[in-house]
């Protein structure tokens, strides 16, 4: 639970650099424990990180100030939060609560007339997701293949292109491109 002294802090007075360092150090320890295969230490550090006031503040900051969709309301209708409301959200963040329903919005597919559904969670649920992401990301970064580039922090298409260049630079190889996006829709399952 968040103490009264932590609630008395003003949002603008929070030492963000110190909080980033604290969370980064914990993430580094989680990463090293995952590399060693020490599951007990890793889980204990993940729980410590998710209960940390610094990690909760960073999670709330990410979803209410840094993200592009910060002014998109969920099913609860909350679009933006005042600094006081952000601190209240930090104090309420607790794992184990059931997520609220998502708001469904139909958005157009690029270059096509058809639309696809997009679920928009509430601010609280987005903050919980961000908090859990901070704890799980270092564990899985230690386990991923070094040449995996999809949806990973600090990796981009340029890294993948560079890796391809390095691997085919010395000798010619075959490159196969397969688009299986609609493949399973058209298979006769009978």
PDB file of N, CA and C in Angstrom, residues 86-132:
ATOM      1  N   UNK A  86      -3.732  11.630 -11.011  1.00  0.00           N
ATOM      2  CA  UNK A  86      -2.662  10.686 -11.347  1.00  0.00           C
ATOM      3  C   UNK A  86      -2.103  10.042 -10.089  1.00  0.00           C
ATOM      4  N   UNK A  87      -1.889  10.854  -9.044  1.00  0.00           N
ATOM      5  CA  UNK A  87      -1.382  10.309  -7.778  1.00  0.00           C
ATOM      6  C   UNK A  87      -2.400   9.358  -7.143  1.00  0.00           C
ATOM      7  N   UNK A  88      -3.672   9.681  -7.270  1.00  0.00           N
ATOM      8  CA  UNK A  88      -4.708   8.785  -6.754  1.00  0.00           C
ATOM      9  C   UNK A  88      -4.711   7.463  -7.521  1.00  0.00           C
ATOM     10  N   UNK A  89      -4.488   7.544  -8.844  1.00  0.00           N
ATOM     11  CA  UNK A  89      -4.417   6.334  -9.659  1.00  0.00           C
ATOM     12  C   UNK A  89      -3.213   5.484  -9.244  1.00  0.00           C
ATOM     13  N   UNK A  90      -2.085   6.132  -8.954  1.00  0.00           N
ATOM     14  CA  UNK A  90      -0.891   5.411  -8.489  1.00  0.00           C
ATOM     15  C   UNK A  90      -1.222   4.664  -7.200  1.00  0.00           C
ATOM     16  N   UNK A  91      -1.933   5.301  -6.297  1.00  0.00           N
ATOM     17  CA  UNK A  91      -2.248   4.660  -5.016  1.00  0.00           C
ATOM     18  C   UNK A  91      -3.243   3.506  -5.170  1.00  0.00           C
ATOM     19  N   UNK A  92      -4.073   3.544  -6.224  1.00  0.00           N
ATOM     20  CA  UNK A  92      -5.072   2.484  -6.440  1.00  0.00           C
ATOM     21  C   UNK A  92      -4.521   1.277  -7.189  1.00  0.00           C
ATOM     22  N   UNK A  93      -3.385   1.431  -7.882  1.00  0.00           N
ATOM     23  CA  UNK A  93      -2.862   0.341  -8.707  1.00  0.00           C
ATOM     24  C   UNK A  93      -2.560  -0.889  -7.866  1.00  0.00           C
ATOM     25  N   UNK A  94      -3.230  -1.968  -8.185  1.00  0.00           N
ATOM     26  CA  UNK A  94      -3.025  -3.217  -7.468  1.00  0.00           C
ATOM     27  C   UNK A  94      -3.351  -4.371  -8.402  1.00  0.00           C
ATOM     28  N   UNK A  95      -2.448  -5.329  -8.489  1.00  0.00           N
ATOM     29  CA  UNK A  95      -2.679  -6.493  -9.332  1.00  0.00           C
ATOM     30  C   UNK A  95      -3.713  -7.409  -8.703  1.00  0.00           C
ATOM     31  N   UNK A  96      -4.373  -8.172  -9.539  1.00  0.00           N
ATOM     32  CA  UNK A  96      -5.347  -9.135  -9.041  1.00  0.00           C
ATOM     33  C   UNK A  96      -6.775  -8.685  -9.225  1.00  0.00           C
ATOM     34  N   UNK A  97      -6.979  -7.424  -9.576  1.00  0.00           N
ATOM     35  CA  UNK A  97      -8.341  -6.960  -9.818  1.00  0.00           C
ATOM     36  C   UNK A  97      -8.741  -7.324 -11.246  1.00  0.00           C
ATOM     37  N   UNK A  98     -10.007  -7.577 -11.439  1.00  0.00           N
ATOM     38  CA  UNK A  98     -10.492  -7.945 -12.763  1.00  0.00           C
ATOM     39  C   UNK A  98     -10.544  -6.710 -13.658  1.00  0.00           C
ATOM     40  N   UNK A  99     -10.108  -6.860 -14.885  1.00  0.00           N
ATOM     41  CA  UNK A  99     -10.120  -5.744 -15.835  1.00  0.00           C
ATOM     42  C   UNK A  99     -11.551  -5.397 -16.226  1.00  0.00           C
ATOM     43  N   UNK A 100     -11.784  -4.107 -16.439  1.00  0.00           N
ATOM     44  CA  UNK A 100     -13.101  -3.655 -16.888  1.00  0.00           C
ATOM     45  C   UNK A 100     -13.244  -3.947 -18.383  1.00  0.00           C
ATOM     46  N   UNK A 101     -14.451  -3.868 -18.879  1.00  0.00           N
ATOM     47  CA  UNK A 101     -14.704  -4.099 -20.298  1.00  0.00           C
ATOM     48  C   UNK A 101     -13.997  -3.040 -21.128  1.00  0.00           C
ATOM     49  N   UNK A 102     -13.621  -3.399 -22.346  1.00  0.00           N
ATOM     50  CA  UNK A 102     -12.977  -2.436 -23.236  1.00  0.00           C
ATOM     51  C   UNK A 102     -14.024  -1.780 -24.120  1.00  0.00           C
ATOM     52  N   UNK A 103     -13.753  -0.542 -24.502  1.00  0.00           N
ATOM     53  CA  UNK A 103     -14.633   0.160 -25.434  1.00  0.00           C
ATOM     54  C   UNK A 103     -14.260  -0.283 -26.839  1.00  0.00           C
ATOM     55  N   UNK A 104     -15.224  -0.745 -27.619  1.00  0.00           N
ATOM     56  CA  UNK A 104     -14.949  -1.215 -28.975  1.00  0.00           C
ATOM     57  C   UNK A 104     -15.198  -0.096 -29.964  1.00  0.00           C
ATOM     58  N   UNK A 105     -14.180   0.179 -30.784  1.00  0.00           N
ATOM     59  CA  UNK A 105     -14.277   1.207 -31.814  1.00  0.00           C
ATOM     60  C   UNK A 105     -13.871   0.560 -33.132  1.00  0.00           C
ATOM     61  N   UNK A 106     -14.647   0.803 -34.159  1.00  0.00           N
ATOM     62  CA  UNK A 106     -14.303   0.264 -35.476  1.00  0.00           C
ATOM     63  C   UNK A 106     -13.408   1.267 -36.191  1.00  0.00           C
ATOM     64  N   UNK A 107     -12.202   0.815 -36.575  1.00  0.00           N
ATOM     65  CA  UNK A 107     -11.272   1.699 -37.282  1.00  0.00           C
ATOM     66  C   UNK A 107     -11.024   1.137 -38.680  1.00  0.00           C
ATOM     67  N   UNK A 108     -10.811   2.014 -39.671  1.00  0.00           N
ATOM     68  CA  UNK A 108     -10.613   1.529 -41.037  1.00  0.00           C
ATOM     69  C   UNK A 108      -9.250   0.846 -41.197  1.00  0.00           C
ATOM     70  N   UNK A 109      -9.230  -0.194 -42.042  1.00  0.00           N
ATOM     71  CA  UNK A 109      -7.964  -0.841 -42.373  1.00  0.00           C
ATOM     72  C   UNK A 109      -7.261   0.025 -43.408  1.00  0.00           C
ATOM     73  N   UNK A 110      -5.947   0.145 -43.325  1.00  0.00           N
ATOM     74  CA  UNK A 110      -5.242   1.007 -44.285  1.00  0.00           C
ATOM     75  C   UNK A 110      -5.374   0.495 -45.722  1.00  0.00           C
ATOM     76  N   UNK A 111      -5.797   1.386 -46.604  1.00  0.00           N
ATOM     77  CA  UNK A 111      -5.920   1.066 -48.023  1.00  0.00           C
ATOM     78  C   UNK A 111      -7.125   0.225 -48.391  1.00  0.00           C
ATOM     79  N   UNK A 112      -8.034  -0.031 -47.457  1.00  0.00           N
ATOM     80  CA  UNK A 112      -9.206  -0.859 -47.744  1.00  0.00           C
ATOM     81  C   UNK A 112     -10.456  -0.183 -47.196  1.00  0.00           C
ATOM     82  N   UNK A 113     -11.597  -0.637 -47.695  1.00  0.00           N
ATOM     83  CA  UNK A 113     -12.866  -0.060 -47.242  1.00  0.00           C
ATOM     84  C   UNK A 113     -13.360  -0.719 -45.953  1.00  0.00           C
ATOM     85  N   UNK A 114     -12.889  -1.947 -45.687  1.00  0.00           N
ATOM     86  CA  UNK A 114     -13.369  -2.656 -44.496  1.00  0.00           C
ATOM     87  C   UNK A 114     -12.765  -2.078 -43.212  1.00  0.00           C
ATOM     88  N   UNK A 115     -13.430  -2.388 -42.094  1.00  0.00           N
ATOM     89  CA  UNK A 115     -12.987  -1.879 -40.794  1.00  0.00           C
ATOM     90  C   UNK A 115     -12.693  -3.039 -39.854  1.00  0.00           C
ATOM     91  N   UNK A 116     -11.872  -2.749 -38.842  1.00  0.00           N
ATOM     92  CA  UNK A 116     -11.557  -3.766 -37.843  1.00  0.00           C
ATOM     93  C   UNK A 116     -11.852  -3.214 -36.451  1.00  0.00           C
ATOM     94  N   UNK A 117     -12.193  -4.093 -35.502  1.00  0.00           N
ATOM     95  CA  UNK A 117     -12.497  -3.612 -34.145  1.00  0.00           C
ATOM     96  C   UNK A 117     -11.217  -3.317 -33.359  1.00  0.00           C
ATOM     97  N   UNK A 118     -11.280  -2.284 -32.545  1.00  0.00           N
ATOM     98  CA  UNK A 118     -10.174  -1.926 -31.670  1.00  0.00           C
ATOM     99  C   UNK A 118     -10.730  -1.776 -30.258  1.00  0.00           C
ATOM    100  N   UNK A 119     -10.162  -2.482 -29.306  1.00  0.00           N
ATOM    101  CA  UNK A 119     -10.598  -2.395 -27.916  1.00  0.00           C
ATOM    102  C   UNK A 119      -9.776  -1.368 -27.163  1.00  0.00           C
ATOM    103  N   UNK A 120     -10.416  -0.429 -26.495  1.00  0.00           N
ATOM    104  CA  UNK A 120      -9.715   0.605 -25.744  1.00  0.00           C
ATOM    105  C   UNK A 120      -9.970   0.396 -24.259  1.00  0.00           C
ATOM    106  N   UNK A 121      -8.925  -0.013 -23.510  1.00  0.00           N
ATOM    107  CA  UNK A 121      -9.104  -0.229 -22.067  1.00  0.00           C
ATOM    108  C   UNK A 121      -9.200   1.090 -21.302  1.00  0.00           C
ATOM    109  N   UNK A 122      -9.611   1.003 -20.043  1.00  0.00           N
ATOM    110  CA  UNK A 122      -9.672   2.187 -19.191  1.00  0.00           C
ATOM    111  C   UNK A 122      -8.253   2.607 -18.804  1.00  0.00           C
ATOM    112  N   UNK A 123      -8.113   3.820 -18.273  1.00  0.00           N
ATOM    113  CA  UNK A 123      -6.799   4.321 -17.846  1.00  0.00           C
ATOM    114  C   UNK A 123      -6.186   3.406 -16.786  1.00  0.00           C
ATOM    115  N   UNK A 124      -7.014   2.945 -15.857  1.00  0.00           N
ATOM    116  CA  UNK A 124      -6.534   2.069 -14.787  1.00  0.00           C
ATOM    117  C   UNK A 124      -5.954   0.783 -15.370  1.00  0.00           C
ATOM    118  N   UNK A 125      -6.693   0.177 -16.307  1.00  0.00           N
ATOM    119  CA  UNK A 125      -6.235  -1.072 -16.911  1.00  0.00           C
ATOM    120  C   UNK A 125      -4.971  -0.862 -17.742  1.00  0.00           C
ATOM    121  N   UNK A 126      -4.890   0.288 -18.437  1.00  0.00           N
ATOM    122  CA  UNK A 126      -3.676   0.585 -19.201  1.00  0.00           C
ATOM    123  C   UNK A 126      -2.474   0.754 -18.278  1.00  0.00           C
ATOM    124  N   UNK A 127      -2.683   1.393 -17.124  1.00  0.00           N
ATOM    125  CA  UNK A 127      -1.595   1.585 -16.164  1.00  0.00           C
ATOM    126  C   UNK A 127      -1.141   0.239 -15.594  1.00  0.00           C
ATOM    127  N   UNK A 128      -2.075  -0.650 -15.305  1.00  0.00           N
ATOM    128  CA  UNK A 128      -1.731  -1.992 -14.818  1.00  0.00           C
ATOM    129  C   UNK A 128      -0.929  -2.740 -15.882  1.00  0.00           C
ATOM    130  N   UNK A 129      -1.361  -2.650 -17.137  1.00  0.00           N
ATOM    131  CA  UNK A 129      -0.646  -3.309 -18.229  1.00  0.00           C
ATOM    132  C   UNK A 129       0.783  -2.784 -18.341  1.00  0.00           C
ATOM    133  N   UNK A 130       0.939  -1.482 -18.218  1.00  0.00           N
ATOM    134  CA  UNK A 130       2.266  -0.877 -18.293  1.00  0.00           C
ATOM    135  C   UNK A 130       3.153  -1.327 -17.133  1.00  0.00           C
ATOM    136  N   UNK A 131       2.568  -1.438 -15.960  1.00  0.00           N
ATOM    137  CA  UNK A 131       3.304  -1.889 -14.774  1.00  0.00           C
ATOM    138  C   UNK A 131       3.772  -3.339 -14.950  1.00  0.00           C
ATOM    139  N   UNK A 132       2.882  -4.195 -15.426  1.00  0.00           N
ATOM    140  CA  UNK A 132       3.232  -5.598 -15.635  1.00  0.00           C
ATOM    141  C   UNK A 132       4.277  -5.728 -16.749  1.00  0.00           C
TER     142      UNK A 132
END
